Amino acid sequence: MAMVGFIINVHITLFFLILKIGRDTVANTSLPAATAPGDIIIGGIFPIHEDVDKETESFEPHIRRCIRFQQSGFVLALAMINAIEDMNKSPPLADANITLGYRILDSCSDVSTALRATNDLMQQGNCNSSGSSSSCGQPIMAVVGASYSETSIAIARQLTLQMIPQISYSSSAVLLSDKTHFPAFMRTIPNDKYQTTAMITLLSHYGWNWVGIITTDGSYGLSALDQFVSQASAKGICVAFKSILPQSVFSQDTSSAITKTARTIYKNPKVQVIISFAKPSQMKFLFHELKSMMLKPGETNGEGQMRRVWVASDSWSTSRYIYGNLTLEDIGYVLGFTFKSGNVSSFREYLKRLGAPEENIKINPFLQEFYMHMNATAVGSGEDKHVSEALRSLGEHIHADLILSVEMAVSAITQAVATICRRTDCKTPGSVQPWQVLAALWMQEFKLRQKSYKFDSSGDINMGYEIVMWTSVTSEISVHHVVAEYHPLYSNITFMEQHNFTTKQLLDDLKQVVSKCSNSCIPGQFKKTSEGQHTCCYECINCTENYYSNSTDMDQCLSCDADTEWSPKGSSGCISKEQLFFSWNDIFAVVLLAFSALGILLCLLTSALFLYQRDTPVVKAAGGPLSQAILFSLVVSYISAMLFVGEPSSLQCKARQVLFGISFTLCVSCILVKTLQILLAFQFNPALQNMLRKIYQPYAIITICVALQTATCICWLVLLSPYAHIIKQPTTLLQYCHEGSYVAFGVMLGYIAILAFVCFICAFKGRKLPEQYNEAKFITFSMLLYLISWLLFVPIYVTTSGVYLPAVEMVVILISNYGILSCHFFPKCYIIFFKKEQNTRSAFRKNLYEYSSKHMESSGSSGSNGQDFSCDLPPVPTLSPVTGPTLTSSYKPSVTQQCHKRSISM
């Protein structure tokens, strides 16, 4: 029992001793760090491990063990070391007679570990009372890192307390550009606002407007999501679904979230384009989950149903970790955004110098861990082969864009420090403060490989993006080919012209990809969105009449100009309304114009004939000078008829009615004078003849008649004159002359009708005159024709509309003109040409004698009916428009004959 008690006491003592040692270790143990001495020390924080062991549950503060060595993060740490070594050989530091050192720590992709590393860096130079050498060293003047935005946001708040400048090489969250909260934070890349703008530009280029988004639950992912959604909405791009994955990659929640995301993708076949801001490991698990779903029986309807177009953010666009055993046949198409890449030849040379690990392991514990990691994954290989395989593996994880960003950060710090140290002795401890370095970084440009760079007002350097496309060789994903560049200054994407055959084929295939909720509405249709639906989900409705859409996917139809345009249902453009009027090209118009021209020609020929035959009895009997006045008025009337053809104008509308009204009034007035002449010449009633002779003043009558019509027309033109008018019909514009005042129009025509009616009455009374003098019946017929045609014109004109309305009046005018021309002049022309024997004075005397004899016989026979006449034979009259009827000088009667009238009671 004594022995047992002794053993128990020993174990209890050892337990408390170990517990005390463990507590002291937690309090004093520093984190593993890659270090190198120098006059100025730069800190670095890189994700050399993928995560920390979170299975240990303890309320006591402790350091979590980093797990899963991450070569891509380690490569960036090596890039910083290489850049510092190169800068130590550069002229700026040589001129300042200083060197740079470094202290690089591992964030293990964990915010808590990163904060612990930041605290370690900030404590350098603060020697505590215990005198522990591990906690005392040169102060850190600047920090390069971190990688993820969540980590950078956390450590930026801590570094701001001492205004230690922090330059990140890949943290792109928009929040970090806010200098009121992060005044010491800077970065050598643009923020996510420009990346999401570039993504929107790419989607618009290909016409993809129905997309899904996958992101992480953190500052980076949520910020990128907000930026994308707000910009996408402004460009008419809709987000079909949003999948937010947990930050931790290997938790149970992450696994179920990835499975749910894969199921969401499967249920949205119209979403052919997916935007992802996720981590590489998350995308790897998602791609494997999609592949597994595709291989499950009954899950898909055919091969390739789960393939999509993936638009990758800079977080995983060039990650080789994702590949595994996946092929592009499993994934689909990947278009990724990366930062501007640079020349990595210097870094590759540096990796070759790591071939002797014993020279570097002492100052870089991460390198030792890397070789141990590679040895564990390559069991049985020889030492040389092991080193060679390790270096080759590192070379596969080089990301040229991030290498350039790290080198730019180191170059900026180097030149800022060099500027300070030219004025200050930087070898003296405490002579340089971090805030001085921060001020120098803000104020000056820096150069790297002959290119100048400068941080903007947000502390960013925006050089734009490169767009890479994943291609494959022998079915394995192996190449990230740069296919385009995004220029932030112009907000456009420029595609490269030189591509290999595979890349060109993939780019051509992308043009065939359709990612839309609804098919595009073609021109002639507009989008109708139901309430509560996405604006990208709609049905296409045809535009109604007189509305149109001239491009695809228009939200509403545009209205045509109702005055001059129209469009049928479903039209993509407006059609100019056809201008309708009585055109010169119309066949009916051509026929009427031909008759008008023929009438003018006949009038001119008749006028010439009558001038030539002016001394003949026929011409004298036809009225002499009055005939020329009638022919002139007919010519003007024919011309007025022509004005009814063609596109109406205000002048044309006014001229045609006035010309017709005045010219035809002149014509009818002359005919009226001729009628009165005939009645006066052969009126044997002395009392009536004397009365007619008193009122008969030919020119006065013509002047008065024409003057009255002219006054009517002037009043018409002054008060309500005719004008060109357009009737707007659904598809046409009917142009015609509006008469202005139809009352005035009626007065003008009615006045002519009254004159014509008077002529008709007078002519009817003289219808039995001698044949050579008997124009009365021709006048009767022509006036009757005129009256009938114009009486028919009124109802036709009132009830007719359209293009041929002017033709109605034109036809009536031509009928009237040809009626007068045919009845008044054609018989005379016939006698002149074909009955020349009748165109002599003897023939006229004979005809007159026969008429007088018949008249005496009829008078004698009428004596038994109550009247008795005894008349002398009258002389041969000659019709003169001035003096009226006169005796013909060649006729002298031998016996004076007087008529005596006797009244007989009935």
PDB file of C-alpha atoms in Angstrom, residues 575-796:
ATOM      1  CA  ILE A 575     -44.556  53.062 -91.801  1.00  0.00           C
ATOM      2  CA  SER A 576     -44.979  56.503 -93.261  1.00  0.00           C
ATOM      3  CA  LYS A 577     -48.592  57.122 -94.099  1.00  0.00           C
ATOM      4  CA  GLU A 578     -49.194  57.101 -97.818  1.00  0.00           C
ATOM      5  CA  GLN A 579     -49.825  60.556 -99.214  1.00  0.00           C
ATOM      6  CA  LEU A 580     -53.082  60.293-101.136  1.00  0.00           C
ATOM      7  CA  PHE A 581     -54.135  62.912-103.634  1.00  0.00           C
ATOM      8  CA  PHE A 582     -55.286  63.081-107.227  1.00  0.00           C
ATOM      9  CA  SER A 583     -51.855  62.359-108.604  1.00  0.00           C
ATOM     10  CA  TRP A 584     -50.403  63.195-111.987  1.00  0.00           C
ATOM     11  CA  ASN A 585     -49.566  59.505-112.344  1.00  0.00           C
ATOM     12  CA  ASP A 586     -53.136  58.369-111.870  1.00  0.00           C
ATOM     13  CA  ILE A 587     -54.556  56.954-115.117  1.00  0.00           C
ATOM     14  CA  PHE A 588     -57.839  58.776-114.650  1.00  0.00           C
ATOM     15  CA  ALA A 589     -55.942  62.019-114.075  1.00  0.00           C
ATOM     16  CA  VAL A 590     -53.885  61.432-117.205  1.00  0.00           C
ATOM     17  CA  VAL A 591     -57.061  60.963-119.238  1.00  0.00           C
ATOM     18  CA  LEU A 592     -58.627  64.140-117.862  1.00  0.00           C
ATOM     19  CA  LEU A 593     -55.413  66.086-118.400  1.00  0.00           C
ATOM     20  CA  ALA A 594     -55.326  64.848-121.953  1.00  0.00           C
ATOM     21  CA  PHE A 595     -58.867  66.128-122.511  1.00  0.00           C
ATOM     22  CA  SER A 596     -57.904  69.456-120.938  1.00  0.00           C
ATOM     23  CA  ALA A 597     -54.880  69.787-123.163  1.00  0.00           C
ATOM     24  CA  LEU A 598     -56.946  68.799-126.188  1.00  0.00           C
ATOM     25  CA  GLY A 599     -59.546  71.416-125.266  1.00  0.00           C
ATOM     26  CA  ILE A 600     -56.877  74.133-125.031  1.00  0.00           C
ATOM     27  CA  LEU A 601     -55.486  73.079-128.384  1.00  0.00           C
ATOM     28  CA  LEU A 602     -58.922  73.109-130.005  1.00  0.00           C
ATOM     29  CA  CYS A 603     -59.653  76.548-128.568  1.00  0.00           C
ATOM     30  CA  LEU A 604     -56.393  77.939-129.895  1.00  0.00           C
ATOM     31  CA  LEU A 605     -56.927  76.411-133.329  1.00  0.00           C
ATOM     32  CA  THR A 606     -60.497  77.682-133.438  1.00  0.00           C
ATOM     33  CA  SER A 607     -59.370  81.130-132.373  1.00  0.00           C
ATOM     34  CA  ALA A 608     -56.754  81.174-135.104  1.00  0.00           C
ATOM     35  CA  LEU A 609     -59.323  79.994-137.668  1.00  0.00           C
ATOM     36  CA  PHE A 610     -61.812  82.635-136.653  1.00  0.00           C
ATOM     37  CA  LEU A 611     -59.179  85.346-136.821  1.00  0.00           C
ATOM     38  CA  TYR A 612     -58.289  84.193-140.287  1.00  0.00           C
ATOM     39  CA  GLN A 613     -61.968  84.037-141.337  1.00  0.00           C
ATOM     40  CA  ARG A 614     -63.039  87.136-139.402  1.00  0.00           C
ATOM     41  CA  ASP A 615     -64.632  88.850-142.445  1.00  0.00           C
ATOM     42  CA  THR A 616     -66.793  85.897-143.435  1.00  0.00           C
ATOM     43  CA  PRO A 617     -70.541  85.889-142.687  1.00  0.00           C
ATOM     44  CA  VAL A 618     -70.283  82.778-140.506  1.00  0.00           C
ATOM     45  CA  VAL A 619     -67.692  84.320-138.162  1.00  0.00           C
ATOM     46  CA  LYS A 620     -69.589  87.602-138.059  1.00  0.00           C
ATOM     47  CA  ALA A 621     -72.820  85.781-137.351  1.00  0.00           C
ATOM     48  CA  ALA A 622     -71.010  83.845-134.529  1.00  0.00           C
ATOM     49  CA  GLY A 623     -70.381  87.098-132.718  1.00  0.00           C
ATOM     50  CA  GLY A 624     -67.097  88.336-134.122  1.00  0.00           C
ATOM     51  CA  PRO A 625     -64.899  89.620-131.234  1.00  0.00           C
ATOM     52  CA  LEU A 626     -67.157  87.947-128.676  1.00  0.00           C
ATOM     53  CA  SER A 627     -66.094  84.583-130.068  1.00  0.00           C
ATOM     54  CA  GLN A 628     -62.466  85.370-129.230  1.00  0.00           C
ATOM     55  CA  ALA A 629     -63.483  86.341-125.693  1.00  0.00           C
ATOM     56  CA  ILE A 630     -65.374  83.064-125.282  1.00  0.00           C
ATOM     57  CA  LEU A 631     -62.446  81.037-126.589  1.00  0.00           C
ATOM     58  CA  PHE A 632     -60.051  82.846-124.264  1.00  0.00           C
ATOM     59  CA  SER A 633     -62.300  82.151-121.274  1.00  0.00           C
ATOM     60  CA  LEU A 634     -62.487  78.479-122.279  1.00  0.00           C
ATOM     61  CA  VAL A 635     -58.682  78.257-122.400  1.00  0.00           C
ATOM     62  CA  VAL A 636     -58.474  79.691-118.875  1.00  0.00           C
ATOM     63  CA  SER A 637     -61.204  77.308-117.746  1.00  0.00           C
ATOM     64  CA  TYR A 638     -59.289  74.329-119.140  1.00  0.00           C
ATOM     65  CA  ILE A 639     -56.188  75.538-117.311  1.00  0.00           C
ATOM     66  CA  SER A 640     -58.157  75.818-114.069  1.00  0.00           C
ATOM     67  CA  ALA A 641     -59.284  72.208-114.564  1.00  0.00           C
ATOM     68  CA  MET A 642     -55.650  71.122-114.674  1.00  0.00           C
ATOM     69  CA  LEU A 643     -55.087  72.642-111.236  1.00  0.00           C
ATOM     70  CA  PHE A 644     -57.338  69.966-109.759  1.00  0.00           C
ATOM     71  CA  VAL A 645     -54.541  67.424-110.366  1.00  0.00           C
ATOM     72  CA  GLY A 646     -51.420  67.059-108.206  1.00  0.00           C
ATOM     73  CA  GLU A 647     -50.505  67.522-104.563  1.00  0.00           C
ATOM     74  CA  PRO A 648     -52.628  70.359-103.251  1.00  0.00           C
ATOM     75  CA  SER A 649     -51.087  73.612-102.108  1.00  0.00           C
ATOM     76  CA  SER A 650     -52.766  76.681-100.694  1.00  0.00           C
ATOM     77  CA  LEU A 651     -52.005  78.722-103.817  1.00  0.00           C
ATOM     78  CA  GLN A 652     -53.266  75.972-106.080  1.00  0.00           C
ATOM     79  CA  CYS A 653     -56.469  75.600-104.028  1.00  0.00           C
ATOM     80  CA  LYS A 654     -57.196  79.324-104.259  1.00  0.00           C
ATOM     81  CA  ALA A 655     -56.287  79.684-107.930  1.00  0.00           C
ATOM     82  CA  ARG A 656     -58.280  76.819-109.397  1.00  0.00           C
ATOM     83  CA  GLN A 657     -61.724  77.885-108.153  1.00  0.00           C
ATOM     84  CA  VAL A 658     -61.164  81.597-108.770  1.00  0.00           C
ATOM     85  CA  LEU A 659     -59.854  80.999-112.290  1.00  0.00           C
ATOM     86  CA  PHE A 660     -62.762  78.754-113.125  1.00  0.00           C
ATOM     87  CA  GLY A 661     -65.374  81.059-111.577  1.00  0.00           C
ATOM     88  CA  ILE A 662     -64.213  84.236-113.300  1.00  0.00           C
ATOM     89  CA  SER A 663     -63.322  82.618-116.657  1.00  0.00           C
ATOM     90  CA  PHE A 664     -66.579  80.720-116.950  1.00  0.00           C
ATOM     91  CA  THR A 665     -68.530  83.806-115.881  1.00  0.00           C
ATOM     92  CA  LEU A 666     -66.840  85.675-118.737  1.00  0.00           C
ATOM     93  CA  CYS A 667     -67.779  82.862-121.106  1.00  0.00           C
ATOM     94  CA  VAL A 668     -71.430  82.741-120.063  1.00  0.00           C
ATOM     95  CA  SER A 669     -71.649  86.584-120.071  1.00  0.00           C
ATOM     96  CA  CYS A 670     -70.463  86.663-123.688  1.00  0.00           C
ATOM     97  CA  ILE A 671     -72.977  83.982-124.588  1.00  0.00           C
ATOM     98  CA  LEU A 672     -75.671  86.014-122.868  1.00  0.00           C
ATOM     99  CA  VAL A 673     -74.721  89.048-124.960  1.00  0.00           C
ATOM    100  CA  LYS A 674     -74.852  86.917-128.120  1.00  0.00           C
ATOM    101  CA  THR A 675     -78.292  85.670-127.133  1.00  0.00           C
ATOM    102  CA  LEU A 676     -79.542  89.209-126.645  1.00  0.00           C
ATOM    103  CA  GLN A 677     -78.065  90.218-130.031  1.00  0.00           C
ATOM    104  CA  ILE A 678     -79.943  87.488-131.801  1.00  0.00           C
ATOM    105  CA  LEU A 679     -83.213  88.367-130.124  1.00  0.00           C
ATOM    106  CA  LEU A 680     -82.709  92.046-130.874  1.00  0.00           C
ATOM    107  CA  ALA A 681     -81.883  91.382-134.543  1.00  0.00           C
ATOM    108  CA  PHE A 682     -84.978  89.321-135.222  1.00  0.00           C
ATOM    109  CA  GLN A 683     -87.447  90.859-132.859  1.00  0.00           C
ATOM    110  CA  PHE A 684     -90.244  92.263-135.076  1.00  0.00           C
ATOM    111  CA  ASN A 685     -92.177  93.790-132.213  1.00  0.00           C
ATOM    112  CA  PRO A 686     -91.189  97.464-132.436  1.00  0.00           C
ATOM    113  CA  ALA A 687     -91.891  98.237-128.770  1.00  0.00           C
ATOM    114  CA  LEU A 688     -89.904  95.271-127.498  1.00  0.00           C
ATOM    115  CA  GLN A 689     -87.135  95.928-129.971  1.00  0.00           C
ATOM    116  CA  ASN A 690     -86.808  99.506-128.792  1.00  0.00           C
ATOM    117  CA  MET A 691     -86.636  98.410-125.186  1.00  0.00           C
ATOM    118  CA  LEU A 692     -83.963  95.773-125.944  1.00  0.00           C
ATOM    119  CA  ARG A 693     -81.998  98.318-127.967  1.00  0.00           C
ATOM    120  CA  LYS A 694     -81.955 100.699-124.975  1.00  0.00           C
ATOM    121  CA  ILE A 695     -80.676  98.159-122.445  1.00  0.00           C
ATOM    122  CA  TYR A 696     -78.338  96.426-124.831  1.00  0.00           C
ATOM    123  CA  GLN A 697     -74.792  97.521-123.899  1.00  0.00           C
ATOM    124  CA  PRO A 698     -72.586  94.467-124.625  1.00  0.00           C
ATOM    125  CA  TYR A 699     -69.369  95.443-122.891  1.00  0.00           C
ATOM    126  CA  ALA A 700     -71.201  96.972-119.979  1.00  0.00           C
ATOM    127  CA  ILE A 701     -73.206  93.773-119.507  1.00  0.00           C
ATOM    128  CA  ILE A 702     -70.064  91.607-119.687  1.00  0.00           C
ATOM    129  CA  THR A 703     -68.169  93.920-117.350  1.00  0.00           C
ATOM    130  CA  ILE A 704     -70.938  94.002-114.777  1.00  0.00           C
ATOM    131  CA  CYS A 705     -71.435  90.224-114.835  1.00  0.00           C
ATOM    132  CA  VAL A 706     -67.708  89.517-114.487  1.00  0.00           C
ATOM    133  CA  ALA A 707     -67.284  92.257-111.854  1.00  0.00           C
ATOM    134  CA  LEU A 708     -69.964  90.730-109.657  1.00  0.00           C
ATOM    135  CA  GLN A 709     -68.307  87.329-109.837  1.00  0.00           C
ATOM    136  CA  THR A 710     -64.904  88.886-109.188  1.00  0.00           C
ATOM    137  CA  ALA A 711     -66.255  90.632-106.100  1.00  0.00           C
ATOM    138  CA  THR A 712     -67.664  87.344-104.863  1.00  0.00           C
ATOM    139  CA  CYS A 713     -64.317  85.614-105.333  1.00  0.00           C
ATOM    140  CA  ILE A 714     -62.387  88.427-103.608  1.00  0.00           C
ATOM    141  CA  CYS A 715     -64.680  88.263-100.600  1.00  0.00           C
ATOM    142  CA  TRP A 716     -64.237  84.503-100.569  1.00  0.00           C
ATOM    143  CA  LEU A 717     -60.433  84.775-100.656  1.00  0.00           C
ATOM    144  CA  VAL A 718     -60.345  87.449 -97.971  1.00  0.00           C
ATOM    145  CA  LEU A 719     -62.793  85.944 -95.503  1.00  0.00           C
ATOM    146  CA  LEU A 720     -62.535  82.150 -95.807  1.00  0.00           C
ATOM    147  CA  SER A 721     -60.303  81.236 -98.670  1.00  0.00           C
ATOM    148  CA  PRO A 722     -59.684  77.670 -99.858  1.00  0.00           C
ATOM    149  CA  TYR A 723     -56.651  75.945 -98.358  1.00  0.00           C
ATOM    150  CA  ALA A 724     -54.762  72.665 -98.535  1.00  0.00           C
ATOM    151  CA  HIS A 725     -56.109  70.255 -95.935  1.00  0.00           C
ATOM    152  CA  ILE A 726     -55.062  66.791 -94.776  1.00  0.00           C
ATOM    153  CA  ILE A 727     -57.464  64.171 -93.489  1.00  0.00           C
ATOM    154  CA  LYS A 728     -55.599  61.802 -91.175  1.00  0.00           C
ATOM    155  CA  GLN A 729     -56.773  58.308 -91.866  1.00  0.00           C
ATOM    156  CA  PRO A 730     -55.443  55.151 -90.123  1.00  0.00           C
ATOM    157  CA  THR A 731     -52.898  54.309 -92.804  1.00  0.00           C
ATOM    158  CA  THR A 732     -53.058  57.207 -95.217  1.00  0.00           C
ATOM    159  CA  LEU A 733     -53.038  60.975 -95.379  1.00  0.00           C
ATOM    160  CA  LEU A 734     -55.689  62.262 -97.746  1.00  0.00           C
ATOM    161  CA  GLN A 735     -54.669  65.636 -99.143  1.00  0.00           C
ATOM    162  CA  TYR A 736     -57.302  67.772-100.752  1.00  0.00           C
ATOM    163  CA  CYS A 737     -58.383  71.368-101.102  1.00  0.00           C
ATOM    164  CA  HIS A 738     -60.852  72.486 -98.522  1.00  0.00           C
ATOM    165  CA  GLU A 739     -63.047  75.166-100.020  1.00  0.00           C
ATOM    166  CA  GLY A 740     -62.904  77.290 -96.899  1.00  0.00           C
ATOM    167  CA  SER A 741     -66.450  78.557 -97.204  1.00  0.00           C
ATOM    168  CA  TYR A 742     -68.839  76.243 -98.961  1.00  0.00           C
ATOM    169  CA  VAL A 743     -71.376  79.076 -98.943  1.00  0.00           C
ATOM    170  CA  ALA A 744     -69.047  81.216-101.046  1.00  0.00           C
ATOM    171  CA  PHE A 745     -68.345  78.203-103.258  1.00  0.00           C
ATOM    172  CA  GLY A 746     -72.094  77.737-103.748  1.00  0.00           C
ATOM    173  CA  VAL A 747     -72.652  81.445-104.439  1.00  0.00           C
ATOM    174  CA  MET A 748     -69.969  81.376-107.120  1.00  0.00           C
ATOM    175  CA  LEU A 749     -71.460  78.338-108.859  1.00  0.00           C
ATOM    176  CA  GLY A 750     -75.029  79.592-108.335  1.00  0.00           C
ATOM    177  CA  TYR A 751     -74.214  82.916-109.959  1.00  0.00           C
ATOM    178  CA  ILE A 752     -72.900  81.160-113.051  1.00  0.00           C
ATOM    179  CA  ALA A 753     -75.976  78.953-113.035  1.00  0.00           C
ATOM    180  CA  ILE A 754     -78.277  82.004-112.970  1.00  0.00           C
ATOM    181  CA  LEU A 755     -76.485  83.499-115.969  1.00  0.00           C
ATOM    182  CA  ALA A 756     -76.647  80.170-117.752  1.00  0.00           C
ATOM    183  CA  PHE A 757     -80.352  79.885-116.999  1.00  0.00           C
ATOM    184  CA  VAL A 758     -81.018  83.402-118.394  1.00  0.00           C
ATOM    185  CA  CYS A 759     -79.089  82.405-121.527  1.00  0.00           C
ATOM    186  CA  PHE A 760     -81.133  79.242-121.743  1.00  0.00           C
ATOM    187  CA  ILE A 761     -84.466  81.156-121.557  1.00  0.00           C
ATOM    188  CA  CYS A 762     -83.405  83.766-124.106  1.00  0.00           C
ATOM    189  CA  ALA A 763     -81.967  81.188-126.467  1.00  0.00           C
ATOM    190  CA  PHE A 764     -85.073  79.073-126.187  1.00  0.00           C
ATOM    191  CA  LYS A 765     -87.150  82.025-127.400  1.00  0.00           C
ATOM    192  CA  GLY A 766     -84.949  82.411-130.490  1.00  0.00           C
ATOM    193  CA  ARG A 767     -84.778  78.754-131.410  1.00  0.00           C
ATOM    194  CA  LYS A 768     -86.692  79.299-134.774  1.00  0.00           C
ATOM    195  CA  LEU A 769     -84.357  81.904-136.290  1.00  0.00           C
ATOM    196  CA  PRO A 770     -82.720  81.448-139.697  1.00  0.00           C
ATOM    197  CA  GLU A 771     -80.329  78.505-139.854  1.00  0.00           C
ATOM    198  CA  GLN A 772     -77.220  80.608-140.441  1.00  0.00           C
ATOM    199  CA  TYR A 773     -78.183  82.835-137.529  1.00  0.00           C
ATOM    200  CA  ASN A 774     -79.680  80.147-135.415  1.00  0.00           C
ATOM    201  CA  GLU A 775     -77.157  79.765-132.576  1.00  0.00           C
ATOM    202  CA  ALA A 776     -80.047  79.842-130.163  1.00  0.00           C
ATOM    203  CA  LYS A 777     -80.642  76.130-130.257  1.00  0.00           C
ATOM    204  CA  PHE A 778     -76.935  75.437-129.830  1.00  0.00           C
ATOM    205  CA  ILE A 779     -76.868  77.878-126.922  1.00  0.00           C
ATOM    206  CA  THR A 780     -79.947  76.207-125.529  1.00  0.00           C
ATOM    207  CA  PHE A 781     -78.332  72.798-125.726  1.00  0.00           C
ATOM    208  CA  SER A 782     -75.010  73.926-124.241  1.00  0.00           C
ATOM    209  CA  MET A 783     -76.665  75.764-121.370  1.00  0.00           C
ATOM    210  CA  LEU A 784     -78.967  72.830-120.743  1.00  0.00           C
ATOM    211  CA  LEU A 785     -75.929  70.528-120.685  1.00  0.00           C
ATOM    212  CA  TYR A 786     -74.196  72.879-118.284  1.00  0.00           C
ATOM    213  CA  LEU A 787     -77.166  73.101-115.945  1.00  0.00           C
ATOM    214  CA  ILE A 788     -77.766  69.357-115.912  1.00  0.00           C
ATOM    215  CA  SER A 789     -74.102  68.520-115.306  1.00  0.00           C
ATOM    216  CA  TRP A 790     -73.793  70.978-112.433  1.00  0.00           C
ATOM    217  CA  LEU A 791     -77.083  69.867-110.925  1.00  0.00           C
ATOM    218  CA  LEU A 792     -75.699  66.328-110.922  1.00  0.00           C
ATOM    219  CA  PHE A 793     -72.395  67.622-109.559  1.00  0.00           C
ATOM    220  CA  VAL A 794     -73.904  68.922-106.312  1.00  0.00           C
ATOM    221  CA  PRO A 795     -75.144  65.595-104.843  1.00  0.00           C
ATOM    222  CA  ILE A 796     -72.149  63.703-106.188  1.00  0.00           C
TER     223      ILE A 796
END
